[in-house]
């Protein structure tokens, strides 16, 4: 059995906590590795290593830091296949999805390669005579990242490149369900020339997370995961005086207006709802079908669902893989029965799809005539279950988003400029797509939702990511009038 240890101060460190977690291949249902779970002392050792490394790393020249970022970017690009293989073997997503995840992560490394430009502050000369005022951004110190299972490579890459390029040192606590890809990424960073102690990985559960949130030397933490834990992390971390950004769950709506391109909307709905088995925080989980498009749209989605190939993610024919764990698969499946009991129409029942192995597979499901009081509408299911809510008007559909406690992504499919313009302005979500179902921002904008999808002030990566990982210092300096200088500057009055 493969054993996965911590990475502290550049070295693989086996745990002495005596606590471990099983890592599975979701496509076979078999355990593939045993993961160490950190004790408080092991977290403290990682923080101490990061604290020591901060002294020199934060003062290393921008030129050297940038060189390491470029090396790292090239190594990740050269090893996309290996990272994707690890993602698929522990997460289950198909290899093409896994490679796409790495590509989105590379965008963030490329952004961080421009750190010299990003750290430039504004400067005013002669704010008062002889007085200059300027702003610099300085690193925070030791920072932490706590990441979810669904993007084990991309989400760590949302924050590590910017944080480290800014001069911070970092402790990653990846999901215990699929730790191999983030471990490999950390190894590549060291191969790129990153000094020991700048990036550490501790594996663990609540024990490790709580210690990171309480440790006096950890200055900030970025969290991505479910809403209840995001709220807990935000409240615990801020009560210990830390800067926290905590991204939570979602229930993303896609409005389809009667004038929408039906094929475009149906294709988008299927890929955005069932891609990665629906285990995406930006997955579409509700279609708000407006007016007469509802019937043809449900038909068009159903036809496409029947053609989806579900299987082992390493098989190039597979378009959707298994879910992350057996327990999660069973919980997602239970929602189909709950929806039916509460009055939804089960158009396609994923439980009918038979699989001939012990992997954590579930077929795709479509529930129609869902209403906002139903459990399937209110809960984040986080699986391949798409709900259709029928609305009479655009305004009714748009107001569903406002009334929803989450506000991660929202999309509209229409040919109408007026509706699109209104949606752009008034959709109550942090990331909005016009004829784009999953509007994940590119690396030079920032990612984050509203309401229960984000606790904190600054969103992740891009410009807000750099702000999150730096503190501004405003310098005001006064120098004597050169004419009165004690040194002979060669001015006529000096002599
Ligand atoms: P999760 O909340 O269970 O776990 C996230 C992290 O928190 C993991 O590292 C886990 O070890 C840790 N954790 C779990 N329980 C904890 C506890 N009691 N105390 C302290 N730490 C704890 O989330 P998940 O199941 O790994 O990921 C899926 C969730 O993440 C979904 O809700 C999804 O919407 C959300 N997500 C959100 C975004 C976003 O950008 N908003 C992105 C990806 C995933």
mmCIF file with all atom_site columns, N, CA and C and ligand atoms in Angstrom, residues 146-151 155 158 173-177 204-206 209-210 223-227 229 232-233 247-250 280-281 380 382 408 447 453, ligand 1:
data_model
loop_
_atom_site.group_PDB
_atom_site.id
_atom_site.type_symbol
_atom_site.label_atom_id
_atom_site.label_alt_id
_atom_site.label_comp_id
_atom_site.label_asym_id
_atom_site.label_entity_id
_atom_site.label_seq_id
_atom_site.pdbx_PDB_ins_code
_atom_site.Cartn_x
_atom_site.Cartn_y
_atom_site.Cartn_z
_atom_site.occupancy
_atom_site.B_iso_or_equiv
_atom_site.pdbx_formal_charge
_atom_site.auth_seq_id
_atom_site.auth_comp_id
_atom_site.auth_asym_id
_atom_site.auth_atom_id
_atom_site.pdbx_PDB_model_num
ATOM   1   N N   . UNK A 1 146 ? -6.330  25.801 2.548  1.00 0.00 ? 146 UNK A N   1
ATOM   2   C CA  . UNK A 1 146 ? -7.093  24.587 2.903  1.00 0.00 ? 146 UNK A CA  1
ATOM   3   C C   . UNK A 1 146 ? -8.036  24.339 1.736  1.00 0.00 ? 146 UNK A C   1
ATOM   4   N N   . UNK A 1 147 ? -7.875  23.208 1.073  1.00 0.00 ? 147 UNK A N   1
ATOM   5   C CA  . UNK A 1 147 ? -8.522  23.061 -0.238 1.00 0.00 ? 147 UNK A CA  1
ATOM   6   C C   . UNK A 1 147 ? -9.456  21.848 -0.292 1.00 0.00 ? 147 UNK A C   1
ATOM   7   N N   . UNK A 1 148 ? -10.419 21.871 -1.243 1.00 0.00 ? 148 UNK A N   1
ATOM   8   C CA  . UNK A 1 148 ? -11.446 20.826 -1.328 1.00 0.00 ? 148 UNK A CA  1
ATOM   9   C C   . UNK A 1 148 ? -11.025 19.682 -2.252 1.00 0.00 ? 148 UNK A C   1
ATOM   10  N N   . UNK A 1 149 ? -11.849 18.642 -2.276 1.00 0.00 ? 149 UNK A N   1
ATOM   11  C CA  . UNK A 1 149 ? -11.494 17.464 -3.072 1.00 0.00 ? 149 UNK A CA  1
ATOM   12  C C   . UNK A 1 149 ? -11.727 17.662 -4.568 1.00 0.00 ? 149 UNK A C   1
ATOM   13  N N   . UNK A 1 150 ? -12.588 18.634 -4.941 1.00 0.00 ? 150 UNK A N   1
ATOM   14  C CA  . UNK A 1 150 ? -13.087 18.571 -6.323 1.00 0.00 ? 150 UNK A CA  1
ATOM   15  C C   . UNK A 1 150 ? -12.141 19.146 -7.362 1.00 0.00 ? 150 UNK A C   1
ATOM   16  N N   . UNK A 1 151 ? -11.207 20.037 -6.942 1.00 0.00 ? 151 UNK A N   1
ATOM   17  C CA  . UNK A 1 151 ? -10.160 20.497 -7.860 1.00 0.00 ? 151 UNK A CA  1
ATOM   18  C C   . UNK A 1 151 ? -8.824  20.417 -7.126 1.00 0.00 ? 151 UNK A C   1
ATOM   19  N N   . UNK A 1 155 ? -7.335  24.305 -7.446 1.00 0.00 ? 155 UNK A N   1
ATOM   20  C CA  . UNK A 1 155 ? -7.595  25.218 -6.321 1.00 0.00 ? 155 UNK A CA  1
ATOM   21  C C   . UNK A 1 155 ? -6.310  25.553 -5.556 1.00 0.00 ? 155 UNK A C   1
ATOM   22  N N   . UNK A 1 158 ? -4.746  28.229 -7.369 1.00 0.00 ? 158 UNK A N   1
ATOM   23  C CA  . UNK A 1 158 ? -5.400  29.538 -7.300 1.00 0.00 ? 158 UNK A CA  1
ATOM   24  C C   . UNK A 1 158 ? -4.616  30.471 -6.375 1.00 0.00 ? 158 UNK A C   1
ATOM   25  N N   . UNK A 1 173 ? -2.910  22.521 3.171  1.00 0.00 ? 173 UNK A N   1
ATOM   26  C CA  . UNK A 1 173 ? -3.600  21.366 3.763  1.00 0.00 ? 173 UNK A CA  1
ATOM   27  C C   . UNK A 1 173 ? -4.624  20.936 2.699  1.00 0.00 ? 173 UNK A C   1
ATOM   28  N N   . UNK A 1 174 ? -4.193  20.000 1.823  1.00 0.00 ? 174 UNK A N   1
ATOM   29  C CA  . UNK A 1 174 ? -5.113  19.605 0.747  1.00 0.00 ? 174 UNK A CA  1
ATOM   30  C C   . UNK A 1 174 ? -6.209  18.681 1.268  1.00 0.00 ? 174 UNK A C   1
ATOM   31  N N   . UNK A 1 175 ? -7.193  18.429 0.411  1.00 0.00 ? 175 UNK A N   1
ATOM   32  C CA  . UNK A 1 175 ? -8.238  17.471 0.779  1.00 0.00 ? 175 UNK A CA  1
ATOM   33  C C   . UNK A 1 175 ? -7.597  16.115 1.057  1.00 0.00 ? 175 UNK A C   1
ATOM   34  N N   . UNK A 1 176 ? -8.102  15.448 2.062  1.00 0.00 ? 176 UNK A N   1
ATOM   35  C CA  . UNK A 1 176 ? -7.581  14.124 2.411  1.00 0.00 ? 176 UNK A CA  1
ATOM   36  C C   . UNK A 1 176 ? -8.063  13.052 1.424  1.00 0.00 ? 176 UNK A C   1
ATOM   37  N N   . UNK A 1 177 ? -8.980  13.436 0.515  1.00 0.00 ? 177 UNK A N   1
ATOM   38  C CA  . UNK A 1 177 ? -9.534  12.419 -0.389 1.00 0.00 ? 177 UNK A CA  1
ATOM   39  C C   . UNK A 1 177 ? -8.682  12.207 -1.634 1.00 0.00 ? 177 UNK A C   1
ATOM   40  N N   . UNK A 1 204 ? -4.224  16.262 6.569  1.00 0.00 ? 204 UNK A N   1
ATOM   41  C CA  . UNK A 1 204 ? -4.929  16.152 7.827  1.00 0.00 ? 204 UNK A CA  1
ATOM   42  C C   . UNK A 1 204 ? -6.395  16.469 7.724  1.00 0.00 ? 204 UNK A C   1
ATOM   43  N N   . UNK A 1 205 ? -6.986  16.551 8.896  1.00 0.00 ? 205 UNK A N   1
ATOM   44  C CA  . UNK A 1 205 ? -8.421  16.791 8.999  1.00 0.00 ? 205 UNK A CA  1
ATOM   45  C C   . UNK A 1 205 ? -8.644  18.021 9.885  1.00 0.00 ? 205 UNK A C   1
ATOM   46  N N   . UNK A 1 206 ? -9.699  17.988 10.661 1.00 0.00 ? 206 UNK A N   1
ATOM   47  C CA  . UNK A 1 206 ? -10.039 19.140 11.512 1.00 0.00 ? 206 UNK A CA  1
ATOM   48  C C   . UNK A 1 206 ? -8.895  19.512 12.470 1.00 0.00 ? 206 UNK A C   1
ATOM   49  N N   . UNK A 1 209 ? -6.497  21.628 10.496 1.00 0.00 ? 209 UNK A N   1
ATOM   50  C CA  . UNK A 1 209 ? -7.113  22.900 10.105 1.00 0.00 ? 209 UNK A CA  1
ATOM   51  C C   . UNK A 1 209 ? -7.237  23.811 11.328 1.00 0.00 ? 209 UNK A C   1
ATOM   52  N N   . UNK A 1 210 ? -7.713  23.253 12.434 1.00 0.00 ? 210 UNK A N   1
ATOM   53  C CA  . UNK A 1 210 ? -7.874  24.076 13.636 1.00 0.00 ? 210 UNK A CA  1
ATOM   54  C C   . UNK A 1 210 ? -6.530  24.647 14.099 1.00 0.00 ? 210 UNK A C   1
ATOM   55  N N   . UNK A 1 223 ? -9.413  29.476 2.202  1.00 0.00 ? 223 UNK A N   1
ATOM   56  C CA  . UNK A 1 223 ? -10.151 28.214 2.301  1.00 0.00 ? 223 UNK A CA  1
ATOM   57  C C   . UNK A 1 223 ? -11.091 28.104 1.115  1.00 0.00 ? 223 UNK A C   1
ATOM   58  N N   . UNK A 1 224 ? -11.246 26.882 0.593  1.00 0.00 ? 224 UNK A N   1
ATOM   59  C CA  . UNK A 1 224 ? -12.283 26.593 -0.395 1.00 0.00 ? 224 UNK A CA  1
ATOM   60  C C   . UNK A 1 224 ? -12.928 25.269 0.009  1.00 0.00 ? 224 UNK A C   1
ATOM   61  N N   . UNK A 1 225 ? -14.253 25.255 0.094  1.00 0.00 ? 225 UNK A N   1
ATOM   62  C CA  . UNK A 1 225 ? -14.941 24.016 0.468  1.00 0.00 ? 225 UNK A CA  1
ATOM   63  C C   . UNK A 1 225 ? -16.423 24.287 0.650  1.00 0.00 ? 225 UNK A C   1
ATOM   64  N N   . UNK A 1 226 ? -17.060 23.492 1.474  1.00 0.00 ? 226 UNK A N   1
ATOM   65  C CA  . UNK A 1 226 ? -18.512 23.609 1.647  1.00 0.00 ? 226 UNK A CA  1
ATOM   66  C C   . UNK A 1 226 ? -18.844 24.816 2.542  1.00 0.00 ? 226 UNK A C   1
ATOM   67  N N   . UNK A 1 227 ? -20.069 25.296 2.425  1.00 0.00 ? 227 UNK A N   1
ATOM   68  C CA  . UNK A 1 227 ? -20.450 26.518 3.158  1.00 0.00 ? 227 UNK A CA  1
ATOM   69  C C   . UNK A 1 227 ? -20.337 26.377 4.682  1.00 0.00 ? 227 UNK A C   1
ATOM   70  N N   . UNK A 1 229 ? -18.335 24.649 6.526  1.00 0.00 ? 229 UNK A N   1
ATOM   71  C CA  . UNK A 1 229 ? -16.924 24.666 6.956  1.00 0.00 ? 229 UNK A CA  1
ATOM   72  C C   . UNK A 1 229 ? -16.303 26.024 6.616  1.00 0.00 ? 229 UNK A C   1
ATOM   73  N N   . UNK A 1 232 ? -17.248 28.312 9.320  1.00 0.00 ? 232 UNK A N   1
ATOM   74  C CA  . UNK A 1 232 ? -16.496 27.954 10.532 1.00 0.00 ? 232 UNK A CA  1
ATOM   75  C C   . UNK A 1 232 ? -15.045 28.461 10.431 1.00 0.00 ? 232 UNK A C   1
ATOM   76  N N   . UNK A 1 233 ? -14.435 28.233 9.277  1.00 0.00 ? 233 UNK A N   1
ATOM   77  C CA  . UNK A 1 233 ? -13.039 28.646 9.093  1.00 0.00 ? 233 UNK A CA  1
ATOM   78  C C   . UNK A 1 233 ? -12.935 30.169 9.186  1.00 0.00 ? 233 UNK A C   1
ATOM   79  N N   . UNK A 1 247 ? -14.169 30.449 0.624  1.00 0.00 ? 247 UNK A N   1
ATOM   80  C CA  . UNK A 1 247 ? -15.154 30.236 -0.439 1.00 0.00 ? 247 UNK A CA  1
ATOM   81  C C   . UNK A 1 247 ? -15.996 29.015 -0.107 1.00 0.00 ? 247 UNK A C   1
ATOM   82  N N   . UNK A 1 248 ? -17.309 29.140 -0.238 1.00 0.00 ? 248 UNK A N   1
ATOM   83  C CA  . UNK A 1 248 ? -18.213 28.068 0.147  1.00 0.00 ? 248 UNK A CA  1
ATOM   84  C C   . UNK A 1 248 ? -18.917 27.415 -1.031 1.00 0.00 ? 248 UNK A C   1
ATOM   85  N N   . UNK A 1 249 ? -20.037 26.800 -0.744 1.00 0.00 ? 249 UNK A N   1
ATOM   86  C CA  . UNK A 1 249 ? -20.763 26.024 -1.739 1.00 0.00 ? 249 UNK A CA  1
ATOM   87  C C   . UNK A 1 249 ? -21.578 26.881 -2.695 1.00 0.00 ? 249 UNK A C   1
ATOM   88  N N   . UNK A 1 250 ? -22.470 26.221 -3.442 1.00 0.00 ? 250 UNK A N   1
ATOM   89  C CA  . UNK A 1 250 ? -23.161 26.944 -4.509 1.00 0.00 ? 250 UNK A CA  1
ATOM   90  C C   . UNK A 1 250 ? -24.422 26.211 -4.933 1.00 0.00 ? 250 UNK A C   1
ATOM   91  N N   . UNK A 1 280 ? -18.592 20.223 -9.224 1.00 0.00 ? 280 UNK A N   1
ATOM   92  C CA  . UNK A 1 280 ? -17.920 21.490 -9.479 1.00 0.00 ? 280 UNK A CA  1
ATOM   93  C C   . UNK A 1 280 ? -18.700 22.586 -8.768 1.00 0.00 ? 280 UNK A C   1
ATOM   94  N N   . UNK A 1 281 ? -17.968 23.495 -8.138 1.00 0.00 ? 281 UNK A N   1
ATOM   95  C CA  . UNK A 1 281 ? -18.676 24.587 -7.446 1.00 0.00 ? 281 UNK A CA  1
ATOM   96  C C   . UNK A 1 281 ? -19.346 25.514 -8.439 1.00 0.00 ? 281 UNK A C   1
ATOM   97  N N   . UNK A 1 380 ? -27.364 21.855 -1.593 1.00 0.00 ? 380 UNK A N   1
ATOM   98  C CA  . UNK A 1 380 ? -26.331 21.667 -2.613 1.00 0.00 ? 380 UNK A CA  1
ATOM   99  C C   . UNK A 1 380 ? -26.108 20.158 -2.745 1.00 0.00 ? 380 UNK A C   1
ATOM   100 N N   . UNK A 1 382 ? -24.332 18.475 -5.195 1.00 0.00 ? 382 UNK A N   1
ATOM   101 C CA  . UNK A 1 382 ? -22.939 18.241 -5.590 1.00 0.00 ? 382 UNK A CA  1
ATOM   102 C C   . UNK A 1 382 ? -22.753 16.882 -6.263 1.00 0.00 ? 382 UNK A C   1
ATOM   103 N N   . UNK A 1 408 ? -22.770 32.049 -6.178 1.00 0.00 ? 408 UNK A N   1
ATOM   104 C CA  . UNK A 1 408 ? -21.464 31.818 -6.809 1.00 0.00 ? 408 UNK A CA  1
ATOM   105 C C   . UNK A 1 408 ? -21.520 32.234 -8.274 1.00 0.00 ? 408 UNK A C   1
ATOM   106 N N   . UNK A 1 447 ? -11.666 35.352 -8.743 1.00 0.00 ? 447 UNK A N   1
ATOM   107 C CA  . UNK A 1 447 ? -12.742 34.363 -8.623 1.00 0.00 ? 447 UNK A CA  1
ATOM   108 C C   . UNK A 1 447 ? -13.378 34.446 -7.250 1.00 0.00 ? 447 UNK A C   1
ATOM   109 N N   . UNK A 1 453 ? -21.597 31.942 -0.601 1.00 0.00 ? 453 UNK A N   1
ATOM   110 C CA  . UNK A 1 453 ? -20.515 31.336 -1.387 1.00 0.00 ? 453 UNK A CA  1
ATOM   111 C C   . UNK A 1 453 ? -19.163 31.962 -1.080 1.00 0.00 ? 453 UNK A C   1
HETATM 112 P P1  . LIG B 2 .   ? -15.310 20.281 2.656  1.00 0.00 ? 1   LIG B P1  1
HETATM 113 O O1  . LIG B 2 .   ? -15.840 21.541 3.223  1.00 0.00 ? 1   LIG B O1  1
HETATM 114 O O2  . LIG B 2 .   ? -15.805 18.997 3.202  1.00 0.00 ? 1   LIG B O2  1
HETATM 115 O O3  . LIG B 2 .   ? -13.707 20.220 2.822  1.00 0.00 ? 1   LIG B O3  1
HETATM 116 C C1  . LIG B 2 .   ? -12.882 21.294 2.425  1.00 0.00 ? 1   LIG B C1  1
HETATM 117 C C2  . LIG B 2 .   ? -11.621 21.288 3.275  1.00 0.00 ? 1   LIG B C2  1
HETATM 118 O O4  . LIG B 2 .   ? -11.994 21.482 4.644  1.00 0.00 ? 1   LIG B O4  1
HETATM 119 C C3  . LIG B 2 .   ? -10.847 19.971 3.219  1.00 0.00 ? 1   LIG B C3  1
HETATM 120 O O5  . LIG B 2 .   ? -9.475  20.255 3.179  1.00 0.00 ? 1   LIG B O5  1
HETATM 121 C C4  . LIG B 2 .   ? -11.254 19.264 4.508  1.00 0.00 ? 1   LIG B C4  1
HETATM 122 O O6  . LIG B 2 .   ? -10.237 18.422 4.992  1.00 0.00 ? 1   LIG B O6  1
HETATM 123 C C5  . LIG B 2 .   ? -11.490 20.425 5.459  1.00 0.00 ? 1   LIG B C5  1
HETATM 124 N N1  . LIG B 2 .   ? -12.505 20.112 6.478  1.00 0.00 ? 1   LIG B N1  1
HETATM 125 C C6  . LIG B 2 .   ? -13.565 19.268 6.347  1.00 0.00 ? 1   LIG B C6  1
HETATM 126 N N2  . LIG B 2 .   ? -14.281 19.240 7.483  1.00 0.00 ? 1   LIG B N2  1
HETATM 127 C C7  . LIG B 2 .   ? -13.677 20.098 8.336  1.00 0.00 ? 1   LIG B C7  1
HETATM 128 C C8  . LIG B 2 .   ? -13.963 20.517 9.678  1.00 0.00 ? 1   LIG B C8  1
HETATM 129 N N3  . LIG B 2 .   ? -15.011 20.046 10.349 1.00 0.00 ? 1   LIG B N3  1
HETATM 130 N N4  . LIG B 2 .   ? -13.137 21.411 10.244 1.00 0.00 ? 1   LIG B N4  1
HETATM 131 C C9  . LIG B 2 .   ? -12.077 21.903 9.579  1.00 0.00 ? 1   LIG B C9  1
HETATM 132 N N5  . LIG B 2 .   ? -11.754 21.544 8.317  1.00 0.00 ? 1   LIG B N5  1
HETATM 133 C C10 . LIG B 2 .   ? -12.551 20.659 7.699  1.00 0.00 ? 1   LIG B C10 1
HETATM 134 O O7  . LIG B 2 .   ? -15.525 20.381 1.075  1.00 0.00 ? 1   LIG B O7  1
HETATM 135 P P2  . LIG B 2 .   ? -15.282 19.237 -0.018 1.00 0.00 ? 1   LIG B P2  1
HETATM 136 O O8  . LIG B 2 .   ? -16.323 18.197 0.126  1.00 0.00 ? 1   LIG B O8  1
HETATM 137 O O9  . LIG B 2 .   ? -13.861 18.832 -0.028 1.00 0.00 ? 1   LIG B O9  1
HETATM 138 O O10 . LIG B 2 .   ? -15.532 20.071 -1.360 1.00 0.00 ? 1   LIG B O10 1
HETATM 139 C C11 . LIG B 2 .   ? -16.807 20.271 -1.931 1.00 0.00 ? 1   LIG B C11 1
HETATM 140 C C12 . LIG B 2 .   ? -17.395 21.594 -1.500 1.00 0.00 ? 1   LIG B C12 1
HETATM 141 O O11 . LIG B 2 .   ? -16.518 22.655 -1.841 1.00 0.00 ? 1   LIG B O11 1
HETATM 142 C C13 . LIG B 2 .   ? -18.702 21.907 -2.217 1.00 0.00 ? 1   LIG B C13 1
HETATM 143 O O12 . LIG B 2 .   ? -19.576 22.488 -1.290 1.00 0.00 ? 1   LIG B O12 1
HETATM 144 C C14 . LIG B 2 .   ? -18.286 22.920 -3.277 1.00 0.00 ? 1   LIG B C14 1
HETATM 145 O O13 . LIG B 2 .   ? -19.317 23.782 -3.711 1.00 0.00 ? 1   LIG B O13 1
HETATM 146 C C15 . LIG B 2 .   ? -17.224 23.667 -2.555 1.00 0.00 ? 1   LIG B C15 1
HETATM 147 N N6  . LIG B 2 .   ? -16.331 24.344 -3.481 1.00 0.00 ? 1   LIG B N6  1
HETATM 148 C C16 . LIG B 2 .   ? -16.465 25.683 -3.593 1.00 0.00 ? 1   LIG B C16 1
HETATM 149 C C17 . LIG B 2 .   ? -15.652 26.377 -4.481 1.00 0.00 ? 1   LIG B C17 1
HETATM 150 C C18 . LIG B 2 .   ? -15.784 27.848 -4.639 1.00 0.00 ? 1   LIG B C18 1
HETATM 151 O O14 . LIG B 2 .   ? -14.988 28.401 -5.348 1.00 0.00 ? 1   LIG B O14 1
HETATM 152 N N7  . LIG B 2 .   ? -16.753 28.507 -4.035 1.00 0.00 ? 1   LIG B N7  1
HETATM 153 C C19 . LIG B 2 .   ? -14.707 25.678 -5.251 1.00 0.00 ? 1   LIG B C19 1
HETATM 154 C C20 . LIG B 2 .   ? -14.596 24.302 -5.091 1.00 0.00 ? 1   LIG B C20 1
HETATM 155 C C21 . LIG B 2 .   ? -15.427 23.639 -4.191 1.00 0.00 ? 1   LIG B C21 1
#
